[in-house]
Tab-separated table of C-alpha atoms and ligand atoms in Angstrom:
chain	number	residue	atom	x	y	z
A	1	MET	CA	76.561	98.146	152.677
A	2	SER	CA	76.775	101.846	151.971
A	3	ASN	CA	75.040	101.678	148.614
A	4	GLU	CA	72.139	99.611	149.916
A	5	PRO	CA	69.130	100.958	147.989
A	6	LYS	CA	66.233	102.442	149.914
A	7	LYS	CA	63.753	100.829	147.573
A	8	GLN	CA	62.149	97.580	148.731
A	9	LYS	CA	62.021	94.711	146.295
A	10	LYS	CA	58.326	94.353	146.941
A	11	GLU	CA	57.401	97.817	145.720
A	12	VAL	CA	54.321	97.990	143.597
A	13	THR	CA	56.006	100.155	140.966
A	14	ARG	CA	58.328	97.518	139.522
A	15	ARG	CA	58.042	97.552	135.731
A	16	GLN	CA	57.520	93.852	135.346
A	17	PHE	CA	54.715	94.031	137.870
A	18	LEU	CA	52.933	96.703	135.863
A	19	ALA	CA	53.262	94.645	132.747
A	20	TYR	CA	50.644	92.251	133.960
A	21	THR	CA	48.724	94.221	136.544
A	22	LEU	CA	47.784	96.819	133.953
A	23	GLY	CA	47.152	94.217	131.322
A	24	GLY	CA	47.388	95.537	127.811
A	25	THR	CA	47.588	99.233	128.652
A	26	GLY	CA	50.307	101.463	130.101
A	27	GLY	CA	52.343	98.779	131.811
A	28	PHE	CA	52.427	96.706	128.685
A	29	LEU	CA	53.750	99.567	126.593
A	30	ALA	CA	56.340	100.616	129.165
A	31	ALA	CA	57.609	97.081	129.519
A	32	SER	CA	57.667	96.282	125.837
A	33	MET	CA	59.742	99.340	125.001
A	34	ILE	CA	62.433	98.451	127.476
A	35	VAL	CA	62.567	94.652	127.442
A	36	PRO	CA	62.042	93.715	123.838
A	37	MET	CA	64.118	90.612	123.187
A	38	VAL	CA	63.859	87.012	124.244
A	39	ARG	CA	67.619	86.668	124.516
A	40	PHE	CA	67.449	88.791	127.671
A	41	ALA	CA	66.111	85.680	129.339
A	42	VAL	CA	69.513	84.030	129.316
A	43	ASP	CA	72.094	86.712	128.692
A	44	PRO	CA	73.647	88.489	131.643
A	45	LEU	CA	73.096	91.826	129.951
A	46	LEU	CA	71.089	93.674	132.492
A	47	GLN	CA	73.925	94.391	134.848
A	48	ASP	CA	75.616	97.730	134.787
A	49	LYS	CA	78.688	97.832	132.602
A	50	GLY	CA	80.496	100.186	134.990
A	51	GLU	CA	82.747	99.490	137.958
A	52	SER	CA	82.273	96.036	139.408
A	53	GLU	CA	80.570	95.837	142.812
A	54	PHE	CA	81.183	92.833	145.018
A	55	VAL	CA	78.650	91.465	147.467
A	56	LYS	CA	79.522	89.359	150.525
A	57	VAL	CA	77.638	86.068	150.268
A	58	ILE	CA	78.992	83.199	152.396
A	59	ALA	CA	81.846	82.135	154.699
A	60	LEU	CA	84.533	80.126	152.939
A	61	ASP	CA	84.404	77.313	155.512
A	62	LYS	CA	80.760	76.614	154.669
A	63	LEU	CA	81.731	75.521	151.154
A	64	SER	CA	82.824	72.156	149.820
A	65	ASP	CA	82.995	70.222	146.578
A	66	GLU	CA	79.212	69.752	146.762
A	67	PRO	CA	77.385	72.756	145.217
A	68	VAL	CA	75.301	74.850	147.605
A	69	SER	CA	72.629	77.268	146.522
A	70	VAL	CA	73.390	80.681	148.030
A	71	PRO	CA	70.849	83.518	147.818
A	72	PHE	CA	72.093	87.117	147.764
A	73	LYS	CA	70.968	90.607	146.781
A	74	MET	CA	72.653	92.810	144.228
A	75	LEU	CA	71.989	96.258	142.845
A	76	GLN	CA	71.415	96.163	139.097
A	77	LYS	CA	71.049	99.011	136.655
A	78	ASP	CA	68.942	98.812	133.532
A	79	GLY	CA	69.081	102.101	131.690
A	80	TRP	CA	67.922	104.708	134.196
A	81	VAL	CA	66.346	102.189	136.491
A	82	GLU	CA	68.255	100.892	139.502
A	83	GLU	CA	66.820	97.927	141.314
A	84	GLU	CA	67.875	95.562	144.048
A	85	VAL	CA	67.349	92.053	142.766
A	86	ASP	CA	67.310	88.702	144.511
A	87	LEU	CA	69.852	86.357	142.958
A	88	THR	CA	71.182	82.883	143.643
A	89	ALA	CA	74.475	81.210	142.854
A	90	TRP	CA	75.543	77.584	143.014
A	91	ILE	CA	78.900	77.772	144.794
A	92	THR	CA	81.612	75.124	145.142
A	93	LYS	CA	85.107	74.987	146.593
A	94	ASN	CA	87.324	72.305	145.109
A	95	ALA	CA	90.131	70.347	146.796
A	96	SER	CA	92.694	73.031	145.968
A	97	GLY	CA	90.476	75.716	147.511
A	98	GLN	CA	89.323	77.249	144.240
A	99	VAL	CA	85.830	78.738	144.444
A	100	GLN	CA	83.386	78.774	141.552
A	101	ALA	CA	79.972	80.493	141.622
A	102	LEU	CA	77.595	79.523	138.843
A	103	SER	CA	74.420	81.227	137.749
A	104	PRO	CA	71.401	78.930	138.073
A	105	ILE	CA	69.877	80.366	134.893
A	106	CYS	CA	69.661	77.733	132.187
A	107	LYS	CA	71.395	78.809	128.990
A	108	HIS	CA	68.611	77.352	126.878
A	109	LEU	CA	65.697	79.680	127.680
A	110	GLY	CA	66.205	80.926	131.201
A	111	CYS	CA	64.575	78.483	133.632
A	112	THR	CA	66.326	77.725	136.927
A	113	VAL	CA	68.586	74.680	137.165
A	114	ASN	CA	68.944	72.542	140.295
A	115	TRP	CA	71.758	70.322	141.480
A	116	ASN	CA	71.340	66.560	141.567
A	117	THR	CA	67.555	66.487	141.307
A	118	GLU	CA	67.166	64.217	138.291
A	119	LYS	CA	67.791	60.497	138.776
A	120	LYS	CA	68.953	60.091	135.169
A	121	TYR	CA	71.714	62.659	135.681
A	122	PRO	CA	73.259	62.211	139.121
A	123	ASN	CA	75.699	64.888	140.264
A	124	GLN	CA	74.714	67.249	137.504
A	125	TYR	CA	72.684	70.447	137.230
A	126	PHE	CA	69.311	69.747	135.663
A	127	CYS	CA	66.751	72.083	134.119
A	128	PRO	CA	63.121	71.018	134.647
A	129	CYS	CA	61.849	72.904	131.607
A	130	HIS	CA	63.264	71.017	128.612
A	131	GLY	CA	65.834	68.750	130.231
A	132	ALA	CA	69.128	70.581	129.741
A	133	HIS	CA	71.843	69.236	132.024
A	134	TYR	CA	75.292	70.436	132.993
A	135	GLU	CA	78.424	69.152	134.695
A	136	LYS	CA	79.509	70.491	138.080
A	137	ASN	CA	81.725	73.142	136.479
A	138	GLY	CA	78.775	74.311	134.367
A	139	LYS	CA	79.688	72.539	131.141
A	140	ASN	CA	76.588	72.051	129.000
A	141	LEU	CA	75.838	68.442	128.075
A	142	ALA	CA	72.498	68.638	126.261
A	143	ILE	CA	69.842	71.072	124.955
A	144	ALA	CA	71.673	74.228	126.050
A	145	THR	CA	74.372	75.473	123.695
A	146	ALA	CA	76.543	77.222	126.265
A	147	PRO	CA	77.866	76.499	129.758
A	148	LEU	CA	76.278	78.089	132.830
A	149	ASP	CA	77.481	81.639	133.428
A	150	GLU	CA	79.816	82.402	136.275
A	151	TYR	CA	80.015	85.199	138.862
A	152	GLU	CA	83.308	86.959	139.489
A	153	VAL	CA	84.635	85.666	142.804
A	154	LYS	CA	86.733	87.506	145.365
A	155	ILE	CA	87.902	86.024	148.668
A	156	GLN	CA	88.481	88.406	151.529
A	157	ASP	CA	88.812	87.674	155.258
A	158	ASN	CA	87.590	84.119	154.685
A	159	TYR	CA	84.392	85.268	153.039
A	160	VAL	CA	83.271	84.830	149.445
A	161	TYR	CA	82.260	87.984	147.577
A	162	LEU	CA	80.489	87.830	144.204
A	163	GLY	CA	80.730	90.405	141.445
A	164	LYS	CA	79.548	90.617	137.875
A	165	LEU	CA	78.061	87.748	135.952
A	166	GLY	CA	79.923	86.698	132.840
A	167	PRO	CA	80.713	83.729	130.613
A	168	ASN	CA	82.055	80.554	132.219
A	169	THR	CA	85.844	80.641	132.460
A	170	LYS	CA	86.392	77.027	133.591
A	171	VAL	CA	84.804	75.349	130.602
A	172	THR	CA	86.514	75.232	127.267
A	173	THR	CA	84.176	74.547	124.368
B	1	MET	CA	58.274	85.202	130.240
B	2	LYS	CA	55.577	87.817	130.218
B	3	PHE	CA	53.402	88.352	127.165
B	4	SER	CA	54.863	91.843	126.844
B	5	GLU	CA	58.398	90.552	126.321
B	6	TRP	CA	57.574	88.913	123.007
B	7	ASN	CA	57.757	90.059	119.437
B	8	GLU	CA	56.334	88.183	116.488
B	9	ALA	CA	59.557	86.729	115.115
B	10	ASP	CA	60.736	85.391	118.484
B	11	TRP	CA	57.333	83.874	119.162
B	12	LEU	CA	57.249	82.090	115.820
B	13	SER	CA	60.671	80.543	116.341
B	14	LEU	CA	60.351	79.670	120.038
B	15	GLN	CA	56.650	78.967	120.598
B	16	LEU	CA	57.252	75.253	120.659
B	17	TYR	CA	59.246	75.533	123.891
B	18	PHE	CA	56.683	77.739	125.638
B	19	ASP	CA	53.838	75.308	126.091
B	20	THR	CA	52.481	76.617	129.399
B	21	CYS	CA	50.265	79.630	129.831
B	22	ILE	CA	50.027	81.373	133.205
B	23	LEU	CA	46.782	83.148	133.898
B	24	PRO	CA	47.017	85.556	136.863
B	25	ILE	CA	43.713	86.161	138.640
B	26	THR	CA	43.515	89.173	140.958
B	27	ALA	CA	39.812	88.554	141.699
B	28	LEU	CA	39.000	92.044	142.983
B	29	SER	CA	35.382	92.825	143.786
B	30	GLY	CA	35.639	96.584	143.273
B	31	LEU	CA	34.720	97.182	146.915
B	32	GLU	CA	38.357	97.442	147.995
B	33	ALA	CA	40.026	100.736	148.891
B	34	PRO	CA	42.904	101.694	146.570
B	35	TRP	CA	45.535	100.604	149.092
B	36	GLN	CA	43.827	97.241	149.488
B	37	MET	CA	43.910	96.810	145.712
B	38	LYS	CA	47.606	97.624	145.725
B	39	HIS	CA	48.211	94.967	148.366
B	40	ALA	CA	46.146	92.464	146.421
B	41	LEU	CA	48.311	93.106	143.362
B	42	GLU	CA	51.499	92.779	145.389
B	43	ARG	CA	50.354	89.455	146.810
B	44	LEU	CA	49.516	88.278	143.309
B	45	ARG	CA	52.951	89.361	142.112
B	46	ASP	CA	54.576	87.369	144.916
B	47	ALA	CA	52.498	84.310	144.033
B	48	LEU	CA	53.471	84.666	140.368
B	49	ASP	CA	57.164	84.943	141.237
B	50	THR	CA	57.072	81.377	142.579
B	51	VAL	CA	56.367	80.070	139.056
B	52	GLU	CA	57.570	82.762	136.663
B	53	VAL	CA	61.114	82.889	137.997
B	54	PRO	CA	62.056	79.190	138.062
B	55	PHE	CA	60.103	78.341	134.906
B	56	LYS	CA	60.724	81.449	132.849
B	57	GLY	CA	61.800	79.499	129.763
B	58	ARG	CA	58.649	77.424	129.425
B	59	THR	CA	55.823	79.696	130.598
B	60	VAL	CA	54.124	82.786	129.226
B	61	THR	CA	52.313	85.014	131.711
B	62	MET	CA	49.187	86.588	130.277
B	63	PRO	CA	47.564	89.857	131.396
B	64	ALA	CA	45.692	89.378	134.660
B	65	VAL	CA	41.970	88.845	135.083
B	66	GLN	CA	41.491	91.714	137.514
B	67	TYR	CA	37.865	91.562	138.728
B	68	ARG	CA	35.734	88.629	139.687
B	69	ILE	CA	32.084	88.260	138.834
B	70	ALA	CA	30.114	87.844	142.080
B	71	ASP	CA	28.267	84.776	140.783
B	72	GLU	CA	30.763	81.938	141.303
B	73	HIS	CA	29.376	79.799	138.517
B	74	LEU	CA	29.739	82.609	135.984
B	75	PHE	CA	33.204	83.441	137.271
B	76	VAL	CA	34.357	79.833	136.848
B	77	GLN	CA	32.851	79.820	133.360
B	78	GLN	CA	34.714	82.998	132.475
B	79	ILE	CA	38.089	81.616	133.573
B	80	ALA	CA	37.390	78.257	131.956
B	81	GLY	CA	36.593	80.058	128.708
B	82	ILE	CA	39.860	82.006	128.764
B	83	ALA	CA	41.801	78.830	129.579
B	84	SER	CA	40.095	77.016	126.718
B	85	ASN	CA	41.096	79.821	124.353
B	86	CYS	CA	44.697	79.704	125.590
B	87	LYS	CA	44.762	76.038	124.666
B	88	ALA	CA	43.126	76.719	121.309
B	89	SER	CA	45.895	79.229	120.622
B	90	GLY	CA	48.500	76.491	121.053
B	91	PHE	CA	49.345	76.164	124.743
B	92	LYS	CA	49.329	72.659	126.162
B	93	TYR	CA	48.922	73.619	129.828
B	94	VAL	CA	47.164	76.442	131.660
B	95	ILE	CA	48.191	77.336	135.192
B	96	ALA	CA	45.946	79.816	137.026
B	97	ILE	CA	47.600	81.719	139.862
B	98	SER	CA	45.877	83.854	142.458
B	99	ALA	CA	46.422	85.363	145.875
B	100	ALA	CA	42.669	85.448	146.609
B	101	ASN	CA	41.789	82.760	149.125
B	102	GLU	CA	38.182	82.670	147.871
B	103	LEU	CA	39.504	80.710	144.900
B	104	LEU	CA	41.066	77.993	147.037
B	105	ASN	CA	38.685	75.126	146.395
B	106	LEU	CA	37.441	76.068	142.980
B	107	SER	CA	37.599	73.513	140.257
B	108	ILE	CA	37.958	75.264	136.915
B	109	PRO	CA	37.583	73.298	133.683
B	110	ASN	CA	40.524	73.621	131.255
B	111	VAL	CA	42.814	74.846	134.040
B	112	ASP	CA	45.432	72.163	134.673
B	113	LEU	CA	46.685	73.627	137.925
B	114	LEU	CA	45.261	76.297	140.220
B	115	LEU	CA	47.773	77.791	142.651
B	116	VAL	CA	46.399	80.026	145.394
B	117	ASN	CA	49.013	81.806	147.499
B	118	PRO	CA	51.614	79.123	146.813
B	119	ASP	CA	55.049	79.162	148.394
B	120	LYS	CA	58.162	78.511	146.303
B	121	SER	CA	58.497	74.827	147.122
B	122	THR	CA	54.808	74.080	146.497
B	123	SER	CA	54.973	75.688	143.067
B	124	LEU	CA	58.213	73.879	142.183
B	125	LYS	CA	56.704	70.549	143.174
B	126	LEU	CA	53.256	70.953	141.606
B	127	VAL	CA	54.409	72.463	138.304
B	128	GLY	CA	57.127	69.808	138.004
B	129	GLU	CA	54.548	67.084	138.642
B	130	LEU	CA	52.143	68.568	136.109
B	131	TRP	CA	54.749	68.446	133.372
B	132	GLN	CA	56.074	65.012	134.361
B	133	LYS	CA	52.596	63.502	134.439
B	134	GLN	CA	51.730	64.590	130.949
B	135	ASP	CA	54.987	65.049	129.031
C	1	LIG	S1	65.150	76.462	129.696
C	1	LIG	FE1	66.395	74.942	130.513
C	1	LIG	S2	66.177	73.320	129.126
C	1	LIG	FE2	64.988	74.892	128.265
């Protein structure tokens, strides 16, 4: 990709890293000025509001009705800071070929949900933190008050491309 | 979430959901060259990522304990004391995370789980088991 950032994810200068490596001093102050609110844990606010960028993530023929967890990298802007972040989406393709890519971030308080890992809730997404669970299309069933967010999807040359994260469009509340 | 992401009002309303304190331990001796310290911090950051990312909504990461006291007994006492205080402040669980292999077989009172250089799947399994066992 032409806009692939030079910066490595593992750089020591990442703000969040400083927040704990420097303890209560400089890193703490820098981080607290920029990331002040708990709601950032679950809201897809940190992505740039500008032109949507799409990232190639998986071949269409690798998808089925069973959700697969697909890791990908995306450039995100937060104020003046641009950072390549590691993301994951749960992606499905239904019988009519429609692709949906869900964020794994629980809409309760931001833990990561997994597919079909809890015996009590077969074929659902489950959050290990406080037990929120969701249907395959992301519809929230308990604890969380909103459905899982959804990535914009574009299909090109039999590949799935993901764009911005936004509210779930398949679930009506 | 990290301690630095909180303000008072949010903490008061959400504390009940954040019952697990993460205590990062860098365990530097002070003998390291600056670049070795940087690598130690990067390894610690990677170890922390295995718990902080999947369990962001139930854990609070505290500032790191950066240096270790050479006397192992005193060092264990120091960490145990911090963990005890975390519990006294309201946390139910304390998870200590380090990238320093010297900590591998330590048993630290008041620490419910010690993860040294864990990979993603180990952290997912052990943290999940910790909560399931005691919830
Ligand atoms: S963060 Fe998922 S249930 Fe609370």
